[in-house]
Amino acid sequence: MRSIWKGAISFGLVTIPVKLFSATEQKDVTFHQVHRADGGRIRYKRVCTVDGEEVPYSDIAKGYELATGEIVVLTDEDFEDLPLTTSRRIDVLQFAPAEQIDPIYFAKSYYLEPDGQGAKPYVLLRNALESSGQVAVVKVALRQRESLATLRVRDGVFVLETMLWPDEIRTADFEFLEEDIEVRPQELKMAESLITTMEADFDPKRYHDAYREALQQVIEAKVAGKEVVAPPETEEEGGPAVDLMAALRASVEAAKREREGRPAKGGKQARTSTAAKGAAQKQAEKQAEKQGEEKGEEKAAPKRKARKSA
């Protein structure tokens, strides 16, 4: 990993030099816009809407649009004069229990590594924070933006998690919250039973991005020059169940069968993704054989003699 920022944790009179690294990365299949006919890359030019001329990057500034439509132009000098007092510093503001911080505030995670002679005070603060069971609430400036953040320990390393400001969290203002929706005790009990049946320790390795994997397979097939086979159709999800109790009861039974490894009604085992792929492959092979047999029958069929006209 390559560090993207250098600074220091300011904890009382203690200063801990650190380097900052991105703790996460977005695994996605990226695309370019290309010309459909020849695959040529599509390029965009920075053109001024006033004079129609192409503008070099060095002449581009940031503009803030007013309600009147007028533009306030800000230069690099304007940003340099802003009072970012926490620049290159991670200021510890307070310590608080982690459960008091709503996860909706978290934006992005970073790792902090001790830099230079900062290893000992780094380990000291890490051990003290870990034994306290709390997180540090800090303020930091990254990329000319001041953010609130938390400092916690994960696998022996400080994790800095930037946070949104309170005015950046939208209020959940929905009409159904004002409605008087009645839930029967039996329905609530059945829903709680479903939750209990599906309880398990969270293991993120159990889950994967099926869409990204399928997209990658499509790309690899095109690279190899193979014909892409459409995946088997899946049943569409229905609308809300009319009989809520029946739906909950069926969900509980299905969850129990899945946990115990028992077959579903009718003796059919739940299909895994591997089984589905195997079935799709067999179906494709049968279809190919059928097409081959039809072609063979057409070749083997005797030609009928034309009838002589009377």
C-alpha atoms as a PDB file:
ATOM      1  CA  MET A   1       0.000   0.000   0.000  1.00  0.00           C
ATOM      2  CA  ARG A   2       1.075   3.560  -0.636  1.00  0.00           C
ATOM      3  CA  SER A   3       0.518   6.256   1.970  1.00  0.00           C
ATOM      4  CA  ILE A   4      -1.730   9.101   0.832  1.00  0.00           C
ATOM      5  CA  TRP A   5      -1.179  11.494   3.735  1.00  0.00           C
ATOM      6  CA  LYS A   6       1.327  12.210   6.493  1.00  0.00           C
ATOM      7  CA  GLY A   7       0.544  13.940   9.756  1.00  0.00           C
ATOM      8  CA  ALA A   8       0.373  13.361  13.486  1.00  0.00           C
ATOM      9  CA  ILE A   9      -2.082  12.326  16.168  1.00  0.00           C
ATOM     10  CA  SER A  10      -2.313  15.111  18.744  1.00  0.00           C
ATOM     11  CA  PHE A  11      -3.256  13.608  22.100  1.00  0.00           C
ATOM     12  CA  GLY A  12      -2.849  16.144  24.909  1.00  0.00           C
ATOM     13  CA  LEU A  13       0.849  17.031  24.907  1.00  0.00           C
ATOM     14  CA  VAL A  14       1.736  13.831  23.033  1.00  0.00           C
ATOM     15  CA  THR A  15       2.327  13.968  19.277  1.00  0.00           C
ATOM     16  CA  ILE A  16       2.433  10.713  17.300  1.00  0.00           C
ATOM     17  CA  PRO A  17       3.677  10.989  13.694  1.00  0.00           C
ATOM     18  CA  VAL A  18       1.653   8.710  11.402  1.00  0.00           C
ATOM     19  CA  LYS A  19       1.124   7.810   7.766  1.00  0.00           C
ATOM     20  CA  LEU A  20      -2.370   7.300   6.388  1.00  0.00           C
ATOM     21  CA  PHE A  21      -3.460   4.537   3.993  1.00  0.00           C
ATOM     22  CA  SER A  22      -6.808   3.708   2.409  1.00  0.00           C
ATOM     23  CA  ALA A  23      -8.227   0.726   4.303  1.00  0.00           C
ATOM     24  CA  THR A  24     -10.766  -0.224   1.648  1.00  0.00           C
ATOM     25  CA  GLU A  25     -10.996  -0.432  -2.118  1.00  0.00           C
ATOM     26  CA  GLN A  26     -13.977  -0.643  -4.417  1.00  0.00           C
ATOM     27  CA  LYS A  27     -13.841  -3.886  -6.415  1.00  0.00           C
ATOM     28  CA  ASP A  28     -15.749  -3.103  -9.565  1.00  0.00           C
ATOM     29  CA  VAL A  29     -15.484  -3.740 -13.292  1.00  0.00           C
ATOM     30  CA  THR A  30     -14.595  -0.431 -14.925  1.00  0.00           C
ATOM     31  CA  PHE A  31     -15.506   0.526 -18.475  1.00  0.00           C
ATOM     32  CA  HIS A  32     -14.477   3.145 -21.030  1.00  0.00           C
ATOM     33  CA  GLN A  33     -16.871   4.888 -23.369  1.00  0.00           C
ATOM     34  CA  VAL A  34     -15.996   3.747 -26.881  1.00  0.00           C
ATOM     35  CA  HIS A  35     -17.227   4.065 -30.440  1.00  0.00           C
ATOM     36  CA  ARG A  36     -19.493   1.068 -31.078  1.00  0.00           C
ATOM     37  CA  ALA A  37     -18.281   0.683 -34.669  1.00  0.00           C
ATOM     38  CA  ASP A  38     -14.513   0.478 -34.122  1.00  0.00           C
ATOM     39  CA  GLY A  39     -13.905   0.520 -30.346  1.00  0.00           C
ATOM     40  CA  GLY A  40     -12.167   3.876 -30.428  1.00  0.00           C
ATOM     41  CA  ARG A  41     -12.021   5.712 -27.074  1.00  0.00           C
ATOM     42  CA  ILE A  42     -14.365   8.676 -26.637  1.00  0.00           C
ATOM     43  CA  ARG A  43     -12.544  11.815 -25.494  1.00  0.00           C
ATOM     44  CA  TYR A  44     -14.083  14.907 -23.966  1.00  0.00           C
ATOM     45  CA  LYS A  45     -12.773  18.442 -24.281  1.00  0.00           C
ATOM     46  CA  ARG A  46     -13.040  21.200 -21.679  1.00  0.00           C
ATOM     47  CA  VAL A  47     -14.916  23.845 -23.640  1.00  0.00           C
ATOM     48  CA  CYS A  48     -16.068  27.218 -22.318  1.00  0.00           C
ATOM     49  CA  THR A  49     -19.794  27.786 -22.841  1.00  0.00           C
ATOM     50  CA  VAL A  50     -19.239  31.529 -23.325  1.00  0.00           C
ATOM     51  CA  ASP A  51     -16.645  31.701 -26.131  1.00  0.00           C
ATOM     52  CA  GLY A  52     -16.701  28.054 -27.261  1.00  0.00           C
ATOM     53  CA  GLU A  53     -12.933  27.743 -26.896  1.00  0.00           C
ATOM     54  CA  GLU A  54     -11.131  24.766 -25.373  1.00  0.00           C
ATOM     55  CA  VAL A  55      -9.710  25.701 -21.967  1.00  0.00           C
ATOM     56  CA  PRO A  56      -6.389  24.311 -20.637  1.00  0.00           C
ATOM     57  CA  TYR A  57      -6.523  22.766 -17.179  1.00  0.00           C
ATOM     58  CA  SER A  58      -4.239  25.492 -15.772  1.00  0.00           C
ATOM     59  CA  ASP A  59      -6.909  28.126 -16.542  1.00  0.00           C
ATOM     60  CA  ILE A  60      -9.750  26.272 -14.814  1.00  0.00           C
ATOM     61  CA  ALA A  61     -10.983  27.517 -11.429  1.00  0.00           C
ATOM     62  CA  LYS A  62     -13.806  26.511  -9.110  1.00  0.00           C
ATOM     63  CA  GLY A  63     -17.081  28.409  -9.382  1.00  0.00           C
ATOM     64  CA  TYR A  64     -19.980  28.647  -6.929  1.00  0.00           C
ATOM     65  CA  GLU A  65     -23.363  29.348  -8.531  1.00  0.00           C
ATOM     66  CA  LEU A  66     -25.687  31.794  -6.764  1.00  0.00           C
ATOM     67  CA  ALA A  67     -29.480  31.580  -6.790  1.00  0.00           C
ATOM     68  CA  THR A  68     -29.461  34.382  -9.379  1.00  0.00           C
ATOM     69  CA  GLY A  69     -27.387  32.274 -11.753  1.00  0.00           C
ATOM     70  CA  GLU A  70     -24.265  34.377 -11.250  1.00  0.00           C
ATOM     71  CA  ILE A  71     -20.948  32.641 -10.581  1.00  0.00           C
ATOM     72  CA  VAL A  72     -18.473  33.388  -7.793  1.00  0.00           C
ATOM     73  CA  VAL A  73     -14.994  32.367  -8.995  1.00  0.00           C
ATOM     74  CA  LEU A  74     -12.625  30.936  -6.353  1.00  0.00           C
ATOM     75  CA  THR A  75      -8.900  30.547  -6.997  1.00  0.00           C
ATOM     76  CA  ASP A  76      -6.259  28.386  -5.309  1.00  0.00           C
ATOM     77  CA  GLU A  77      -5.220  31.410  -3.250  1.00  0.00           C
ATOM     78  CA  ASP A  78      -8.726  31.683  -1.808  1.00  0.00           C
ATOM     79  CA  PHE A  79      -8.555  28.112  -0.549  1.00  0.00           C
ATOM     80  CA  GLU A  80      -5.068  28.565   0.885  1.00  0.00           C
ATOM     81  CA  ASP A  81      -6.343  31.345   3.157  1.00  0.00           C
ATOM     82  CA  LEU A  82      -9.045  29.179   4.753  1.00  0.00           C
ATOM     83  CA  PRO A  83      -8.476  28.490   8.484  1.00  0.00           C
ATOM     84  CA  LEU A  84      -7.851  24.738   8.416  1.00  0.00           C
ATOM     85  CA  THR A  85      -6.177  24.694  11.829  1.00  0.00           C
ATOM     86  CA  THR A  86      -6.226  20.883  11.984  1.00  0.00           C
ATOM     87  CA  SER A  87      -4.259  20.527   8.759  1.00  0.00           C
ATOM     88  CA  ARG A  88      -1.719  17.693   9.053  1.00  0.00           C
ATOM     89  CA  ARG A  89      -3.026  16.959  12.550  1.00  0.00           C
ATOM     90  CA  ILE A  90      -5.471  14.463  13.964  1.00  0.00           C
ATOM     91  CA  ASP A  91      -6.785  16.252  17.050  1.00  0.00           C
ATOM     92  CA  VAL A  92      -8.317  14.024  19.733  1.00  0.00           C
ATOM     93  CA  LEU A  93     -11.432  15.824  21.004  1.00  0.00           C
ATOM     94  CA  GLN A  94     -12.903  13.246  23.397  1.00  0.00           C
ATOM     95  CA  PHE A  95     -13.396   9.537  24.099  1.00  0.00           C
ATOM     96  CA  ALA A  96     -16.787   7.836  23.918  1.00  0.00           C
ATOM     97  CA  PRO A  97     -18.352   4.345  23.870  1.00  0.00           C
ATOM     98  CA  ALA A  98     -18.489   2.991  20.314  1.00  0.00           C
ATOM     99  CA  GLU A  99     -22.177   2.024  20.635  1.00  0.00           C
ATOM    100  CA  GLN A 100     -23.121   5.682  21.087  1.00  0.00           C
ATOM    101  CA  ILE A 101     -22.054   6.512  17.521  1.00  0.00           C
ATOM    102  CA  ASP A 102     -24.631   5.675  14.857  1.00  0.00           C
ATOM    103  CA  PRO A 103     -22.954   3.864  11.905  1.00  0.00           C
ATOM    104  CA  ILE A 104     -24.842   6.156   9.500  1.00  0.00           C
ATOM    105  CA  TYR A 105     -22.235   8.825  10.283  1.00  0.00           C
ATOM    106  CA  PHE A 106     -19.283   6.778   8.972  1.00  0.00           C
ATOM    107  CA  ALA A 107     -17.971   7.679   5.513  1.00  0.00           C
ATOM    108  CA  LYS A 108     -14.552   6.087   4.763  1.00  0.00           C
ATOM    109  CA  SER A 109     -11.944   4.047   6.627  1.00  0.00           C
ATOM    110  CA  TYR A 110      -8.160   4.543   6.734  1.00  0.00           C
ATOM    111  CA  TYR A 111      -5.273   2.718   8.383  1.00  0.00           C
ATOM    112  CA  LEU A 112      -2.707   4.657  10.411  1.00  0.00           C
ATOM    113  CA  GLU A 113       0.894   3.462  10.602  1.00  0.00           C
ATOM    114  CA  PRO A 114       3.450   4.978  12.998  1.00  0.00           C
ATOM    115  CA  ASP A 115       6.052   7.063  11.183  1.00  0.00           C
ATOM    116  CA  GLY A 116       9.665   7.555  12.241  1.00  0.00           C
ATOM    117  CA  GLN A 117      10.043   7.547  16.034  1.00  0.00           C
ATOM    118  CA  GLY A 118       6.295   7.336  16.626  1.00  0.00           C
ATOM    119  CA  ALA A 119       6.078   3.578  17.217  1.00  0.00           C
ATOM    120  CA  LYS A 120       6.250   3.657  21.047  1.00  0.00           C
ATOM    121  CA  PRO A 121       3.666   6.424  21.685  1.00  0.00           C
ATOM    122  CA  TYR A 122       1.515   4.807  18.957  1.00  0.00           C
ATOM    123  CA  VAL A 123       1.526   1.441  20.790  1.00  0.00           C
ATOM    124  CA  LEU A 124       0.965   3.192  24.131  1.00  0.00           C
ATOM    125  CA  LEU A 125      -2.157   5.001  22.918  1.00  0.00           C
ATOM    126  CA  ARG A 126      -3.352   1.889  21.059  1.00  0.00           C
ATOM    127  CA  ASN A 127      -3.126  -0.326  24.153  1.00  0.00           C
ATOM    128  CA  ALA A 128      -4.754   2.283  26.385  1.00  0.00           C
ATOM    129  CA  LEU A 129      -7.607   2.831  23.931  1.00  0.00           C
ATOM    130  CA  GLU A 130      -8.139  -0.897  23.437  1.00  0.00           C
ATOM    131  CA  SER A 131      -8.272  -1.599  27.188  1.00  0.00           C
ATOM    132  CA  SER A 132     -10.733   1.269  27.739  1.00  0.00           C
ATOM    133  CA  GLY A 133     -13.246  -0.205  25.310  1.00  0.00           C
ATOM    134  CA  GLN A 134     -13.893   3.234  23.848  1.00  0.00           C
ATOM    135  CA  VAL A 135     -13.144   5.105  20.630  1.00  0.00           C
ATOM    136  CA  ALA A 136     -11.473   8.474  20.204  1.00  0.00           C
ATOM    137  CA  VAL A 137     -13.501  11.228  18.554  1.00  0.00           C
ATOM    138  CA  VAL A 138     -11.103  13.323  16.467  1.00  0.00           C
ATOM    139  CA  LYS A 139     -11.041  16.107  13.903  1.00  0.00           C
ATOM    140  CA  VAL A 140      -8.905  15.900  10.776  1.00  0.00           C
ATOM    141  CA  ALA A 141      -8.483  17.774   7.486  1.00  0.00           C
ATOM    142  CA  LEU A 142      -8.098  15.614   4.364  1.00  0.00           C
ATOM    143  CA  ARG A 143      -8.098  16.942   0.804  1.00  0.00           C
ATOM    144  CA  GLN A 144      -9.059  20.455   1.919  1.00  0.00           C
ATOM    145  CA  ARG A 145     -12.082  19.183   3.800  1.00  0.00           C
ATOM    146  CA  GLU A 146     -12.390  19.158   7.563  1.00  0.00           C
ATOM    147  CA  SER A 147     -14.060  16.043   8.933  1.00  0.00           C
ATOM    148  CA  LEU A 148     -15.112  14.606  12.228  1.00  0.00           C
ATOM    149  CA  ALA A 149     -13.747  11.079  12.658  1.00  0.00           C
ATOM    150  CA  THR A 150     -13.271   8.229  15.101  1.00  0.00           C
ATOM    151  CA  LEU A 151     -10.091   6.410  16.018  1.00  0.00           C
ATOM    152  CA  ARG A 152     -10.397   2.746  16.977  1.00  0.00           C
ATOM    153  CA  VAL A 153      -8.192  -0.341  17.036  1.00  0.00           C
ATOM    154  CA  ARG A 154      -8.518  -3.209  14.549  1.00  0.00           C
ATOM    155  CA  ASP A 155      -5.997  -6.070  14.395  1.00  0.00           C
ATOM    156  CA  GLY A 156      -3.440  -4.008  16.322  1.00  0.00           C
ATOM    157  CA  VAL A 157      -3.695  -1.015  13.979  1.00  0.00           C
ATOM    158  CA  PHE A 158      -5.448   2.324  14.363  1.00  0.00           C
ATOM    159  CA  VAL A 159      -8.384   2.756  11.999  1.00  0.00           C
ATOM    160  CA  LEU A 160      -9.452   6.312  11.241  1.00  0.00           C
ATOM    161  CA  GLU A 161     -13.081   6.457  10.122  1.00  0.00           C
ATOM    162  CA  THR A 162     -14.170   9.804   8.747  1.00  0.00           C
ATOM    163  CA  MET A 163     -17.696  10.869   9.593  1.00  0.00           C
ATOM    164  CA  LEU A 164     -20.425  13.011   8.105  1.00  0.00           C
ATOM    165  CA  TRP A 165     -21.494  16.151   9.917  1.00  0.00           C
ATOM    166  CA  PRO A 166     -24.939  16.111  11.582  1.00  0.00           C
ATOM    167  CA  ASP A 167     -26.425  18.452   8.948  1.00  0.00           C
ATOM    168  CA  GLU A 168     -25.371  15.975   6.226  1.00  0.00           C
ATOM    169  CA  ILE A 169     -27.654  13.227   7.570  1.00  0.00           C
ATOM    170  CA  ARG A 170     -31.086  13.315   5.973  1.00  0.00           C
ATOM    171  CA  THR A 171     -34.229  12.939   8.067  1.00  0.00           C
ATOM    172  CA  ALA A 172     -36.295   9.810   7.405  1.00  0.00           C
ATOM    173  CA  ASP A 173     -39.574  11.642   6.714  1.00  0.00           C
ATOM    174  CA  PHE A 174     -41.955   9.090   5.184  1.00  0.00           C
ATOM    175  CA  GLU A 175     -45.755   9.073   5.116  1.00  0.00           C
ATOM    176  CA  PHE A 176     -46.161   5.529   6.484  1.00  0.00           C
ATOM    177  CA  LEU A 177     -44.606   6.662   9.786  1.00  0.00           C
ATOM    178  CA  GLU A 178     -47.737   8.739  10.399  1.00  0.00           C
ATOM    179  CA  GLU A 179     -50.089   5.825   9.682  1.00  0.00           C
ATOM    180  CA  ASP A 180     -51.577   3.698  12.453  1.00  0.00           C
ATOM    181  CA  ILE A 181     -50.515   0.238  11.251  1.00  0.00           C
ATOM    182  CA  GLU A 182     -51.698  -2.590  13.494  1.00  0.00           C
ATOM    183  CA  VAL A 183     -49.475  -5.643  13.971  1.00  0.00           C
ATOM    184  CA  ARG A 184     -51.050  -8.680  15.636  1.00  0.00           C
ATOM    185  CA  PRO A 185     -49.141 -10.332  18.513  1.00  0.00           C
ATOM    186  CA  GLN A 186     -49.139 -13.645  16.630  1.00  0.00           C
ATOM    187  CA  GLU A 187     -47.475 -12.002  13.627  1.00  0.00           C
ATOM    188  CA  LEU A 188     -44.855 -10.351  15.835  1.00  0.00           C
ATOM    189  CA  LYS A 189     -44.108 -13.639  17.579  1.00  0.00           C
ATOM    190  CA  MET A 190     -43.727 -15.447  14.262  1.00  0.00           C
ATOM    191  CA  ALA A 191     -41.415 -12.723  12.915  1.00  0.00           C
ATOM    192  CA  GLU A 192     -39.272 -12.973  16.054  1.00  0.00           C
ATOM    193  CA  SER A 193     -39.173 -16.758  15.572  1.00  0.00           C
ATOM    194  CA  LEU A 194     -37.909 -16.253  12.026  1.00  0.00           C
ATOM    195  CA  ILE A 195     -35.139 -13.946  13.273  1.00  0.00           C
ATOM    196  CA  THR A 196     -34.133 -16.502  15.933  1.00  0.00           C
ATOM    197  CA  THR A 197     -34.034 -19.292  13.359  1.00  0.00           C
ATOM    198  CA  MET A 198     -31.754 -17.284  11.061  1.00  0.00           C
ATOM    199  CA  GLU A 199     -29.321 -16.170  13.781  1.00  0.00           C
ATOM    200  CA  ALA A 200     -25.653 -16.914  13.057  1.00  0.00           C
ATOM    201  CA  ASP A 201     -22.211 -15.446  13.645  1.00  0.00           C
ATOM    202  CA  PHE A 202     -21.391 -12.961  10.902  1.00  0.00           C
ATOM    203  CA  ASP A 203     -18.761 -14.268   8.488  1.00  0.00           C
ATOM    204  CA  PRO A 204     -18.216 -11.866   5.559  1.00  0.00           C
ATOM    205  CA  LYS A 205     -16.405 -14.590   3.595  1.00  0.00           C
ATOM    206  CA  ARG A 206     -19.739 -16.333   3.095  1.00  0.00           C
ATOM    207  CA  TYR A 207     -20.897 -13.575   0.770  1.00  0.00           C
ATOM    208  CA  HIS A 208     -19.668 -12.465  -2.625  1.00  0.00           C
ATOM    209  CA  ASP A 209     -20.592 -10.131  -5.458  1.00  0.00           C
ATOM    210  CA  ALA A 210     -22.401 -12.494  -7.835  1.00  0.00           C
ATOM    211  CA  TYR A 211     -23.122  -9.738 -10.371  1.00  0.00           C
ATOM    212  CA  ARG A 212     -19.463  -8.690 -10.660  1.00  0.00           C
ATOM    213  CA  GLU A 213     -18.358 -12.323 -11.006  1.00  0.00           C
ATOM    214  CA  ALA A 214     -20.925 -12.977 -13.747  1.00  0.00           C
ATOM    215  CA  LEU A 215     -19.902  -9.781 -15.565  1.00  0.00           C
ATOM    216  CA  GLN A 216     -16.256 -10.830 -15.399  1.00  0.00           C
ATOM    217  CA  GLN A 217     -17.164 -14.208 -16.898  1.00  0.00           C
ATOM    218  CA  VAL A 218     -18.941 -12.461 -19.781  1.00  0.00           C
ATOM    219  CA  ILE A 219     -15.830 -10.367 -20.473  1.00  0.00           C
ATOM    220  CA  GLU A 220     -13.534 -13.392 -20.276  1.00  0.00           C
ATOM    221  CA  ALA A 221     -15.794 -15.323 -22.659  1.00  0.00           C
ATOM    222  CA  LYS A 222     -15.658 -12.475 -25.173  1.00  0.00           C
ATOM    223  CA  VAL A 223     -11.877 -12.337 -24.878  1.00  0.00           C
ATOM    224  CA  ALA A 224     -11.662 -16.074 -25.525  1.00  0.00           C
ATOM    225  CA  GLY A 225     -14.012 -15.758 -28.486  1.00  0.00           C
ATOM    226  CA  LYS A 226     -16.589 -18.078 -26.998  1.00  0.00           C
ATOM    227  CA  GLU A 227     -20.326 -17.771 -27.380  1.00  0.00           C
ATOM    228  CA  VAL A 228     -21.941 -16.371 -24.237  1.00  0.00           C
ATOM    229  CA  VAL A 229     -24.737 -18.525 -22.855  1.00  0.00           C
ATOM    230  CA  ALA A 230     -27.572 -16.671 -21.154  1.00  0.00           C
ATOM    231  CA  PRO A 231     -28.065 -17.671 -17.513  1.00  0.00           C
ATOM    232  CA  PRO A 232     -31.201 -19.672 -16.671  1.00  0.00           C
ATOM    233  CA  GLU A 233     -34.258 -17.609 -15.920  1.00  0.00           C
ATOM    234  CA  THR A 234     -35.119 -17.163 -12.263  1.00  0.00           C
ATOM    235  CA  GLU A 235     -38.578 -16.867 -10.821  1.00  0.00           C
ATOM    236  CA  GLU A 236     -39.699 -13.307 -10.287  1.00  0.00           C
ATOM    237  CA  GLU A 237     -40.399 -12.252  -6.747  1.00  0.00           C
ATOM    238  CA  GLY A 238     -44.072 -11.773  -6.020  1.00  0.00           C
ATOM    239  CA  GLY A 239     -45.713  -8.842  -4.339  1.00  0.00           C
ATOM    240  CA  PRO A 240     -46.437  -8.550  -0.616  1.00  0.00           C
ATOM    241  CA  ALA A 241     -47.955 -11.709   0.849  1.00  0.00           C
ATOM    242  CA  VAL A 242     -51.658 -11.392   1.541  1.00  0.00           C
ATOM    243  CA  ASP A 243     -51.484 -13.881   4.442  1.00  0.00           C
ATOM    244  CA  LEU A 244     -48.589 -12.507   6.482  1.00  0.00           C
ATOM    245  CA  MET A 245     -48.734 -15.312   9.054  1.00  0.00           C
ATOM    246  CA  ALA A 246     -48.541 -18.004   6.376  1.00  0.00           C
ATOM    247  CA  ALA A 247     -45.584 -16.303   4.720  1.00  0.00           C
ATOM    248  CA  LEU A 248     -43.731 -15.956   8.039  1.00  0.00           C
ATOM    249  CA  ARG A 249     -44.457 -19.564   8.990  1.00  0.00           C
ATOM    250  CA  ALA A 250     -43.197 -20.805   5.619  1.00  0.00           C
ATOM    251  CA  SER A 251     -40.057 -18.670   5.997  1.00  0.00           C
ATOM    252  CA  VAL A 252     -39.344 -20.131   9.433  1.00  0.00           C
ATOM    253  CA  GLU A 253     -39.724 -23.695   8.119  1.00  0.00           C
ATOM    254  CA  ALA A 254     -37.478 -22.959   5.123  1.00  0.00           C
ATOM    255  CA  ALA A 255     -34.806 -21.416   7.361  1.00  0.00           C
ATOM    256  CA  LYS A 256     -34.896 -24.462   9.682  1.00  0.00           C
ATOM    257  CA  ARG A 257     -34.554 -26.870   6.750  1.00  0.00           C
ATOM    258  CA  GLU A 258     -31.624 -24.902   5.355  1.00  0.00           C
ATOM    259  CA  ARG A 259     -29.819 -24.855   8.714  1.00  0.00           C
ATOM    260  CA  GLU A 260     -30.382 -28.587   9.344  1.00  0.00           C
ATOM    261  CA  GLY A 261     -29.561 -29.551   5.775  1.00  0.00           C
ATOM    262  CA  ARG A 262     -32.923 -31.259   5.290  1.00  0.00           C
ATOM    263  CA  PRO A 263     -34.537 -31.408   1.834  1.00  0.00           C
ATOM    264  CA  ALA A 264     -37.392 -29.092   1.024  1.00  0.00           C
ATOM    265  CA  LYS A 265     -40.954 -30.311   0.459  1.00  0.00           C
ATOM    266  CA  GLY A 266     -41.136 -32.827  -2.368  1.00  0.00           C
ATOM    267  CA  GLY A 267     -37.624 -34.127  -1.516  1.00  0.00           C
ATOM    268  CA  LYS A 268     -35.818 -31.575  -3.634  1.00  0.00           C
ATOM    269  CA  GLN A 269     -32.579 -30.224  -2.211  1.00  0.00           C
ATOM    270  CA  ALA A 270     -31.960 -26.485  -2.321  1.00  0.00           C
ATOM    271  CA  ARG A 271     -29.945 -25.735  -5.385  1.00  0.00           C
ATOM    272  CA  THR A 272     -26.529 -24.224  -4.883  1.00  0.00           C
ATOM    273  CA  SER A 273     -24.874 -21.957  -7.412  1.00  0.00           C
ATOM    274  CA  THR A 274     -22.627 -24.871  -8.510  1.00  0.00           C
ATOM    275  CA  ALA A 275     -25.599 -27.129  -9.110  1.00  0.00           C
ATOM    276  CA  ALA A 276     -27.340 -24.404 -11.064  1.00  0.00           C
ATOM    277  CA  LYS A 277     -24.288 -23.984 -13.280  1.00  0.00           C
ATOM    278  CA  GLY A 278     -24.091 -27.742 -13.837  1.00  0.00           C
ATOM    279  CA  ALA A 279     -27.768 -27.897 -14.756  1.00  0.00           C
ATOM    280  CA  ALA A 280     -27.388 -25.010 -17.164  1.00  0.00           C
ATOM    281  CA  GLN A 281     -24.380 -26.690 -18.778  1.00  0.00           C
ATOM    282  CA  LYS A 282     -26.236 -30.011 -19.163  1.00  0.00           C
ATOM    283  CA  GLN A 283     -29.197 -28.171 -20.652  1.00  0.00           C
ATOM    284  CA  ALA A 284     -26.926 -26.469 -23.181  1.00  0.00           C
ATOM    285  CA  GLU A 285     -25.306 -29.825 -24.086  1.00  0.00           C
ATOM    286  CA  LYS A 286     -28.711 -31.475 -24.568  1.00  0.00           C
ATOM    287  CA  GLN A 287     -29.813 -28.596 -26.763  1.00  0.00           C
ATOM    288  CA  ALA A 288     -26.651 -28.924 -28.859  1.00  0.00           C
ATOM    289  CA  GLU A 289     -27.154 -32.698 -29.207  1.00  0.00           C
ATOM    290  CA  LYS A 290     -30.766 -32.155 -30.203  1.00  0.00           C
ATOM    291  CA  GLN A 291     -29.754 -29.650 -32.852  1.00  0.00           C
ATOM    292  CA  GLY A 292     -27.116 -32.089 -34.116  1.00  0.00           C
ATOM    293  CA  GLU A 293     -29.661 -34.917 -34.307  1.00  0.00           C
ATOM    294  CA  GLU A 294     -32.116 -32.718 -36.196  1.00  0.00           C
ATOM    295  CA  LYS A 295     -29.422 -31.792 -38.713  1.00  0.00           C
ATOM    296  CA  GLY A 296     -28.506 -35.493 -39.078  1.00  0.00           C
ATOM    297  CA  GLU A 297     -32.133 -36.436 -39.661  1.00  0.00           C
ATOM    298  CA  GLU A 298     -32.420 -33.782 -42.332  1.00  0.00           C
ATOM    299  CA  LYS A 299     -29.390 -35.226 -44.133  1.00  0.00           C
ATOM    300  CA  ALA A 300     -30.556 -38.840 -43.759  1.00  0.00           C
ATOM    301  CA  ALA A 301     -34.146 -38.192 -44.923  1.00  0.00           C
ATOM    302  CA  PRO A 302     -34.686 -39.577 -48.493  1.00  0.00           C
ATOM    303  CA  LYS A 303     -35.555 -37.085 -51.136  1.00  0.00           C
ATOM    304  CA  ARG A 304     -39.097 -37.477 -52.472  1.00  0.00           C
ATOM    305  CA  LYS A 305     -39.455 -37.833 -56.207  1.00  0.00           C
ATOM    306  CA  ALA A 306     -41.480 -35.178 -57.911  1.00  0.00           C
ATOM    307  CA  ARG A 307     -44.833 -36.459 -59.063  1.00  0.00           C
ATOM    308  CA  LYS A 308     -45.357 -36.576 -62.776  1.00  0.00           C
ATOM    309  CA  SER A 309     -48.163 -34.440 -63.973  1.00  0.00           C
ATOM    310  CA  ALA A 310     -51.065 -36.429 -65.419  1.00  0.00           C
END
